[in-house]
Amino acid sequence: GQQVMQIPQYQHVQEGEDFTTYCNSSTTLSNIQWYKQRPGGHPVFLIQLVKSGEVKKQKRLTFQFGEAKKNSSLHITATQTTDVGTYFCAGPNTGNQFYFGTGTSLTVIP
Amino acid sequence: NAGVTQTPKFRILKIGQSMTLQCTQDMNHNYMYWYRQDPGMGLKLIYYSVGAGITDKGEVPNGYNVSRSTTEDFPLRLELAAPSQTSVYFCASSNPGSHYGYTFGSGTRLTVV
């Protein structure tokens, strides 16, 4: 079935450094979504990518969808302590239920 | 507009007990979902519903049941609780084809002892 893998599982960065998490699917995805979960909180939707090669930006966050629509990345420029949390990608199966990746836990050291 | 509301927030169950986790949404979303999240792990889909009266199994349905009698409500039933069901349970809702993703509830933290 649908599998979405994320790397790395954990990342510690100094405040001000950049951060990237990668998401890889075993199958071609019609679209991909990204979520952020703060410690002790619930996942919050960030963005959806639909087109091959699509790049979207939200302030310091840059999201990319691969040309083959099998991978995606989230890049944060100049991390801040407010960026702390776990970032999940999620891809849909044929029934449009989203299966979540294992997540990347980001720690930002002040 | 409350979004997705889950109750209770915390619960401790003894092995073999049963309980219902409540989930209600006021956004008139057709699709609703139940996920579980184990410590340090991602979210696993338990059950989902594409509309009132329609439910289907996700990745990890064993030990759970759901019903969807109204658009707003999607309760999750645990029968004969087991320690392996200790987890955080999230309910979510969405509309098909939406570009706004899932809206999650704040979760129910369940411990089975």
PDB file of C-alpha atoms in Angstrom:
ATOM      1  CA  GLY A   1       0.000   0.000   0.000  1.00  0.00           C
ATOM      2  CA  GLN A   2       0.801   3.678   0.098  1.00  0.00           C
ATOM      3  CA  GLN A   3       4.057   4.453   1.910  1.00  0.00           C
ATOM      4  CA  VAL A   4       5.552   7.845   2.520  1.00  0.00           C
ATOM      5  CA  MET A   5       9.008   7.973   4.077  1.00  0.00           C
ATOM      6  CA  GLN A   6      10.641  11.022   5.605  1.00  0.00           C
ATOM      7  CA  ILE A   7      14.240  11.810   6.417  1.00  0.00           C
ATOM      8  CA  PRO A   8      15.795  12.704   8.710  1.00  0.00           C
ATOM      9  CA  GLN A   9      13.806  11.481  11.698  1.00  0.00           C
ATOM     10  CA  TYR A  10      15.410  14.087  13.967  1.00  0.00           C
ATOM     11  CA  GLN A  11      17.297  17.310  13.334  1.00  0.00           C
ATOM     12  CA  HIS A  12      18.935  19.648  15.806  1.00  0.00           C
ATOM     13  CA  VAL A  13      20.024  23.057  14.487  1.00  0.00           C
ATOM     14  CA  GLN A  14      21.379  26.245  15.951  1.00  0.00           C
ATOM     15  CA  GLU A  15      18.990  29.151  15.722  1.00  0.00           C
ATOM     16  CA  GLY A  16      19.642  30.915  12.431  1.00  0.00           C
ATOM     17  CA  GLU A  17      20.746  27.787  10.563  1.00  0.00           C
ATOM     18  CA  ASP A  18      18.733  26.334   7.721  1.00  0.00           C
ATOM     19  CA  PHE A  19      16.722  23.103   7.903  1.00  0.00           C
ATOM     20  CA  THR A  20      15.444  20.702   5.259  1.00  0.00           C
ATOM     21  CA  THR A  21      13.249  17.618   5.498  1.00  0.00           C
ATOM     22  CA  TYR A  22      12.665  15.222   2.626  1.00  0.00           C
ATOM     23  CA  CYS A  23       9.661  13.107   1.784  1.00  0.00           C
ATOM     24  CA  ASN A  24       9.750  10.126  -0.588  1.00  0.00           C
ATOM     25  CA  SER A  25       6.883   8.031  -1.887  1.00  0.00           C
ATOM     26  CA  SER A  26       6.958   4.549  -3.351  1.00  0.00           C
ATOM     27  CA  THR A  27       4.262   5.606  -5.827  1.00  0.00           C
ATOM     28  CA  THR A  28       3.446   8.694  -7.882  1.00  0.00           C
ATOM     29  CA  LEU A  29       1.332  11.110  -5.885  1.00  0.00           C
ATOM     30  CA  SER A  30      -1.510  13.222  -7.223  1.00  0.00           C
ATOM     31  CA  ASN A  31      -0.648  15.816  -4.597  1.00  0.00           C
ATOM     32  CA  ILE A  32       1.191  16.131  -1.306  1.00  0.00           C
ATOM     33  CA  GLN A  33       0.413  17.991   1.879  1.00  0.00           C
ATOM     34  CA  TRP A  34       2.631  19.273   4.671  1.00  0.00           C
ATOM     35  CA  TYR A  35       1.700  19.648   8.329  1.00  0.00           C
ATOM     36  CA  LYS A  36       3.382  20.991  11.448  1.00  0.00           C
ATOM     37  CA  GLN A  37       2.791  19.597  14.921  1.00  0.00           C
ATOM     38  CA  ARG A  38       4.058  21.564  17.900  1.00  0.00           C
ATOM     39  CA  PRO A  39       5.119  19.512  20.959  1.00  0.00           C
ATOM     40  CA  GLY A  40       1.973  18.350  22.748  1.00  0.00           C
ATOM     41  CA  GLY A  41      -0.217  19.753  19.991  1.00  0.00           C
ATOM     42  CA  HIS A  42      -2.117  18.539  16.975  1.00  0.00           C
ATOM     43  CA  PRO A  43      -1.071  18.598  13.307  1.00  0.00           C
ATOM     44  CA  VAL A  44      -1.787  21.863  11.537  1.00  0.00           C
ATOM     45  CA  PHE A  45      -2.056  22.044   7.760  1.00  0.00           C
ATOM     46  CA  LEU A  46       0.655  24.131   6.088  1.00  0.00           C
ATOM     47  CA  ILE A  47       0.319  23.663   2.348  1.00  0.00           C
ATOM     48  CA  GLN A  48      -0.691  21.428  -0.526  1.00  0.00           C
ATOM     49  CA  LEU A  49       1.383  20.908  -3.687  1.00  0.00           C
ATOM     50  CA  VAL A  50      -0.270  19.585  -6.818  1.00  0.00           C
ATOM     51  CA  LYS A  51       1.824  20.264  -9.914  1.00  0.00           C
ATOM     52  CA  SER A  52       5.004  18.515 -10.993  1.00  0.00           C
ATOM     53  CA  GLY A  53       8.023  20.661 -10.041  1.00  0.00           C
ATOM     54  CA  GLU A  54       5.880  23.076  -8.063  1.00  0.00           C
ATOM     55  CA  VAL A  55       7.600  25.425  -5.614  1.00  0.00           C
ATOM     56  CA  LYS A  56       5.673  27.411  -3.025  1.00  0.00           C
ATOM     57  CA  LYS A  57       6.898  29.788  -0.356  1.00  0.00           C
ATOM     58  CA  GLN A  58       5.459  30.842   2.961  1.00  0.00           C
ATOM     59  CA  LYS A  59       7.775  33.457   4.481  1.00  0.00           C
ATOM     60  CA  ARG A  60      10.903  31.466   5.468  1.00  0.00           C
ATOM     61  CA  LEU A  61       9.413  28.102   4.406  1.00  0.00           C
ATOM     62  CA  THR A  62       9.940  26.765   0.865  1.00  0.00           C
ATOM     63  CA  PHE A  63       8.062  23.692  -0.329  1.00  0.00           C
ATOM     64  CA  GLN A  64       8.952  21.720  -3.445  1.00  0.00           C
ATOM     65  CA  PHE A  65       7.244  18.894  -5.298  1.00  0.00           C
ATOM     66  CA  GLY A  66       9.496  16.728  -7.440  1.00  0.00           C
ATOM     67  CA  GLU A  67       9.241  16.497 -11.202  1.00  0.00           C
ATOM     68  CA  ALA A  68       8.177  12.846 -10.990  1.00  0.00           C
ATOM     69  CA  LYS A  69       5.719  13.638  -8.172  1.00  0.00           C
ATOM     70  CA  LYS A  70       7.319  11.010  -5.968  1.00  0.00           C
ATOM     71  CA  ASN A  71       9.240  13.274  -3.612  1.00  0.00           C
ATOM     72  CA  SER A  72       8.930  16.572  -1.856  1.00  0.00           C
ATOM     73  CA  SER A  73      10.939  18.783   0.454  1.00  0.00           C
ATOM     74  CA  LEU A  74      10.401  21.489   3.043  1.00  0.00           C
ATOM     75  CA  HIS A  75      13.207  23.980   3.582  1.00  0.00           C
ATOM     76  CA  ILE A  76      13.266  26.524   6.412  1.00  0.00           C
ATOM     77  CA  THR A  77      15.666  29.432   6.078  1.00  0.00           C
ATOM     78  CA  ALA A  78      17.234  30.919   9.211  1.00  0.00           C
ATOM     79  CA  THR A  79      15.352  28.820  11.764  1.00  0.00           C
ATOM     80  CA  GLN A  80      13.776  30.402  14.803  1.00  0.00           C
ATOM     81  CA  THR A  81      12.703  28.851  18.096  1.00  0.00           C
ATOM     82  CA  THR A  82       9.105  29.145  16.924  1.00  0.00           C
ATOM     83  CA  ASP A  83       9.905  26.589  14.193  1.00  0.00           C
ATOM     84  CA  VAL A  84      10.293  23.812  16.782  1.00  0.00           C
ATOM     85  CA  GLY A  85       8.002  20.850  16.155  1.00  0.00           C
ATOM     86  CA  THR A  86       7.506  17.822  13.953  1.00  0.00           C
ATOM     87  CA  TYR A  87       6.927  18.291  10.258  1.00  0.00           C
ATOM     88  CA  PHE A  88       4.894  15.675   8.419  1.00  0.00           C
ATOM     89  CA  CYS A  89       4.254  15.130   4.756  1.00  0.00           C
ATOM     90  CA  ALA A  90       1.145  13.249   3.686  1.00  0.00           C
ATOM     91  CA  GLY A  91       0.179  11.670   0.405  1.00  0.00           C
ATOM     92  CA  PRO A  92      -3.217  10.411  -0.758  1.00  0.00           C
ATOM     93  CA  ASN A  93      -4.124   6.891  -1.766  1.00  0.00           C
ATOM     94  CA  THR A  94      -6.572   6.135  -4.558  1.00  0.00           C
ATOM     95  CA  GLY A  95      -9.479   6.843  -2.217  1.00  0.00           C
ATOM     96  CA  ASN A  96      -8.088  10.271  -1.261  1.00  0.00           C
ATOM     97  CA  GLN A  97      -7.316   9.246   2.299  1.00  0.00           C
ATOM     98  CA  PHE A  98      -4.004  10.742   3.313  1.00  0.00           C
ATOM     99  CA  TYR A  99      -1.213   8.575   4.694  1.00  0.00           C
ATOM    100  CA  PHE A 100       1.311  10.410   6.786  1.00  0.00           C
ATOM    101  CA  GLY A 101       5.058  10.141   6.706  1.00  0.00           C
ATOM    102  CA  THR A 102       7.011   9.294   9.838  1.00  0.00           C
ATOM    103  CA  GLY A 103       7.798  12.973  10.426  1.00  0.00           C
ATOM    104  CA  THR A 104      10.939  14.990  11.097  1.00  0.00           C
ATOM    105  CA  SER A 105      11.324  16.367  14.598  1.00  0.00           C
ATOM    106  CA  LEU A 106      13.074  19.747  14.578  1.00  0.00           C
ATOM    107  CA  THR A 107      14.844  21.117  17.633  1.00  0.00           C
ATOM    108  CA  VAL A 108      16.183  24.667  17.466  1.00  0.00           C
ATOM    109  CA  ILE A 109      18.953  25.508  19.906  1.00  0.00           C
ATOM    110  CA  PRO A 110      18.903  29.195  20.916  1.00  0.00           C
TER     111      PRO A 110
ATOM    112  CA  ASN B   1     -16.795  28.207  14.596  1.00  0.00           C
ATOM    113  CA  ALA B   2     -15.144  25.620  16.852  1.00  0.00           C
ATOM    114  CA  GLY B   3     -13.650  23.413  14.107  1.00  0.00           C
ATOM    115  CA  VAL B   4     -13.107  19.820  15.264  1.00  0.00           C
ATOM    116  CA  THR B   5     -13.872  19.087  18.914  1.00  0.00           C
ATOM    117  CA  GLN B   6     -12.718  15.922  20.649  1.00  0.00           C
ATOM    118  CA  THR B   7     -13.690  14.652  24.083  1.00  0.00           C
ATOM    119  CA  PRO B   8     -12.348  13.586  26.466  1.00  0.00           C
ATOM    120  CA  LYS B   9      -8.842  15.089  26.368  1.00  0.00           C
ATOM    121  CA  PHE B  10      -7.397  12.429  28.672  1.00  0.00           C
ATOM    122  CA  ARG B  11      -8.566   9.008  29.805  1.00  0.00           C
ATOM    123  CA  ILE B  12      -7.143   6.050  31.677  1.00  0.00           C
ATOM    124  CA  LEU B  13      -8.794   2.702  30.980  1.00  0.00           C
ATOM    125  CA  LYS B  14      -8.292  -0.693  32.543  1.00  0.00           C
ATOM    126  CA  ILE B  15      -7.611  -3.684  30.302  1.00  0.00           C
ATOM    127  CA  GLY B  16     -10.888  -5.060  28.994  1.00  0.00           C
ATOM    128  CA  GLN B  17     -12.909  -1.879  29.530  1.00  0.00           C
ATOM    129  CA  SER B  18     -14.669  -0.110  26.686  1.00  0.00           C
ATOM    130  CA  MET B  19     -15.105   3.540  25.825  1.00  0.00           C
ATOM    131  CA  THR B  20     -16.180   5.913  23.086  1.00  0.00           C
ATOM    132  CA  LEU B  21     -14.060   8.796  21.909  1.00  0.00           C
ATOM    133  CA  GLN B  22     -16.260  11.617  20.706  1.00  0.00           C
ATOM    134  CA  CYS B  23     -15.561  13.800  17.681  1.00  0.00           C
ATOM    135  CA  THR B  24     -17.743  16.544  16.256  1.00  0.00           C
ATOM    136  CA  GLN B  25     -17.124  19.184  13.602  1.00  0.00           C
ATOM    137  CA  ASP B  26     -19.090  22.292  12.686  1.00  0.00           C
ATOM    138  CA  MET B  27     -17.559  22.999   9.269  1.00  0.00           C
ATOM    139  CA  ASN B  28     -20.015  20.836   7.312  1.00  0.00           C
ATOM    140  CA  HIS B  29     -17.125  18.678   6.079  1.00  0.00           C
ATOM    141  CA  ASN B  30     -18.126  15.454   4.368  1.00  0.00           C
ATOM    142  CA  TYR B  31     -14.967  13.518   5.158  1.00  0.00           C
ATOM    143  CA  MET B  32     -13.918  12.556   8.660  1.00  0.00           C
ATOM    144  CA  TYR B  33     -11.016  10.461   9.928  1.00  0.00           C
ATOM    145  CA  TRP B  34      -9.577   8.844  13.002  1.00  0.00           C
ATOM    146  CA  TYR B  35      -5.801   8.578  13.421  1.00  0.00           C
ATOM    147  CA  ARG B  36      -3.660   7.255  16.224  1.00  0.00           C
ATOM    148  CA  GLN B  37      -0.194   8.547  17.035  1.00  0.00           C
ATOM    149  CA  ASP B  38       2.198   6.529  19.137  1.00  0.00           C
ATOM    150  CA  PRO B  39       5.089   8.318  20.910  1.00  0.00           C
ATOM    151  CA  GLY B  40       7.636   9.647  18.446  1.00  0.00           C
ATOM    152  CA  MET B  41       5.751   8.146  15.522  1.00  0.00           C
ATOM    153  CA  GLY B  42       3.638   9.330  12.660  1.00  0.00           C
ATOM    154  CA  LEU B  43      -0.116   9.079  12.323  1.00  0.00           C
ATOM    155  CA  LYS B  44      -1.829   5.847  11.411  1.00  0.00           C
ATOM    156  CA  LEU B  45      -5.297   5.895   9.873  1.00  0.00           C
ATOM    157  CA  ILE B  46      -7.794   3.801  11.839  1.00  0.00           C
ATOM    158  CA  TYR B  47     -11.131   4.484  10.121  1.00  0.00           C
ATOM    159  CA  TYR B  48     -12.580   7.104   7.834  1.00  0.00           C
ATOM    160  CA  SER B  49     -15.942   8.226   6.534  1.00  0.00           C
ATOM    161  CA  VAL B  50     -16.841   9.995   3.308  1.00  0.00           C
ATOM    162  CA  GLY B  51     -20.326  10.939   4.471  1.00  0.00           C
ATOM    163  CA  ALA B  52     -23.151  10.120   6.844  1.00  0.00           C
ATOM    164  CA  GLY B  53     -23.865   6.390   6.867  1.00  0.00           C
ATOM    165  CA  ILE B  54     -20.583   5.460   5.134  1.00  0.00           C
ATOM    166  CA  THR B  55     -17.485   4.219   6.942  1.00  0.00           C
ATOM    167  CA  ASP B  56     -14.419   2.258   5.919  1.00  0.00           C
ATOM    168  CA  LYS B  57     -11.278   0.756   7.405  1.00  0.00           C
ATOM    169  CA  GLY B  58      -7.886   2.417   7.326  1.00  0.00           C
ATOM    170  CA  GLU B  59      -4.455   0.941   8.071  1.00  0.00           C
ATOM    171  CA  VAL B  60      -5.019  -0.183  11.673  1.00  0.00           C
ATOM    172  CA  PRO B  61      -8.773  -0.848  12.289  1.00  0.00           C
ATOM    173  CA  ASN B  62      -8.523  -3.903  14.552  1.00  0.00           C
ATOM    174  CA  GLY B  63      -9.974  -3.338  18.019  1.00  0.00           C
ATOM    175  CA  TYR B  64     -11.990  -0.281  16.960  1.00  0.00           C
ATOM    176  CA  ASN B  65     -15.403   0.527  15.553  1.00  0.00           C
ATOM    177  CA  VAL B  66     -16.971   3.689  14.183  1.00  0.00           C
ATOM    178  CA  SER B  67     -20.328   5.017  13.129  1.00  0.00           C
ATOM    179  CA  ARG B  68     -21.395   8.100  11.191  1.00  0.00           C
ATOM    180  CA  SER B  69     -25.066   8.824  11.712  1.00  0.00           C
ATOM    181  CA  THR B  70     -24.748  12.580  11.075  1.00  0.00           C
ATOM    182  CA  THR B  71     -22.397  14.807   9.101  1.00  0.00           C
ATOM    183  CA  GLU B  72     -21.163  16.406  12.320  1.00  0.00           C
ATOM    184  CA  ASP B  73     -20.330  13.400  14.498  1.00  0.00           C
ATOM    185  CA  PHE B  74     -17.863  10.542  14.089  1.00  0.00           C
ATOM    186  CA  PRO B  75     -17.381   8.613  17.348  1.00  0.00           C
ATOM    187  CA  LEU B  76     -14.685   5.961  17.757  1.00  0.00           C
ATOM    188  CA  ARG B  77     -15.493   2.950  19.918  1.00  0.00           C
ATOM    189  CA  LEU B  78     -12.875   0.858  21.698  1.00  0.00           C
ATOM    190  CA  GLU B  79     -14.111  -2.542  22.812  1.00  0.00           C
ATOM    191  CA  LEU B  80     -12.051  -4.636  25.236  1.00  0.00           C
ATOM    192  CA  ALA B  81      -9.191  -2.137  25.623  1.00  0.00           C
ATOM    193  CA  ALA B  82      -5.636  -3.492  25.419  1.00  0.00           C
ATOM    194  CA  PRO B  83      -2.288  -1.896  26.386  1.00  0.00           C
ATOM    195  CA  SER B  84      -1.408  -1.737  22.680  1.00  0.00           C
ATOM    196  CA  GLN B  85      -4.172   0.840  22.291  1.00  0.00           C
ATOM    197  CA  THR B  86      -2.352   3.304  24.521  1.00  0.00           C
ATOM    198  CA  SER B  87      -1.884   6.226  22.172  1.00  0.00           C
ATOM    199  CA  VAL B  88      -2.984   9.722  21.259  1.00  0.00           C
ATOM    200  CA  TYR B  89      -6.066   9.696  19.054  1.00  0.00           C
ATOM    201  CA  PHE B  90      -6.760  12.477  16.590  1.00  0.00           C
ATOM    202  CA  CYS B  91      -9.970  13.093  14.730  1.00  0.00           C
ATOM    203  CA  ALA B  92      -9.833  15.134  11.534  1.00  0.00           C
ATOM    204  CA  SER B  93     -12.195  16.394   8.862  1.00  0.00           C
ATOM    205  CA  SER B  94     -11.923  17.727   5.325  1.00  0.00           C
ATOM    206  CA  ASN B  95     -13.882  18.383   2.177  1.00  0.00           C
ATOM    207  CA  PRO B  96     -13.075  16.404  -0.956  1.00  0.00           C
ATOM    208  CA  GLY B  97     -10.854  18.270  -3.372  1.00  0.00           C
ATOM    209  CA  SER B  98     -10.155  20.971  -0.816  1.00  0.00           C
ATOM    210  CA  HIS B  99      -6.797  22.737  -0.962  1.00  0.00           C
ATOM    211  CA  TYR B 100      -6.992  23.434   2.769  1.00  0.00           C
ATOM    212  CA  GLY B 101      -6.002  20.000   4.021  1.00  0.00           C
ATOM    213  CA  TYR B 102      -7.288  18.297   7.098  1.00  0.00           C
ATOM    214  CA  THR B 103      -8.498  20.112  10.196  1.00  0.00           C
ATOM    215  CA  PHE B 104      -7.489  18.165  13.285  1.00  0.00           C
ATOM    216  CA  GLY B 105      -8.985  18.098  16.732  1.00  0.00           C
ATOM    217  CA  SER B 106      -6.771  18.607  19.764  1.00  0.00           C
ATOM    218  CA  GLY B 107      -6.577  14.882  20.469  1.00  0.00           C
ATOM    219  CA  THR B 108      -7.459  12.365  23.172  1.00  0.00           C
ATOM    220  CA  ARG B 109      -4.578  10.928  25.176  1.00  0.00           C
ATOM    221  CA  LEU B 110      -5.559   7.373  26.160  1.00  0.00           C
ATOM    222  CA  THR B 111      -3.667   5.104  28.531  1.00  0.00           C
ATOM    223  CA  VAL B 112      -4.677   1.460  29.004  1.00  0.00           C
ATOM    224  CA  VAL B 113      -3.341  -0.145  32.174  1.00  0.00           C
TER     225      VAL B 113
END
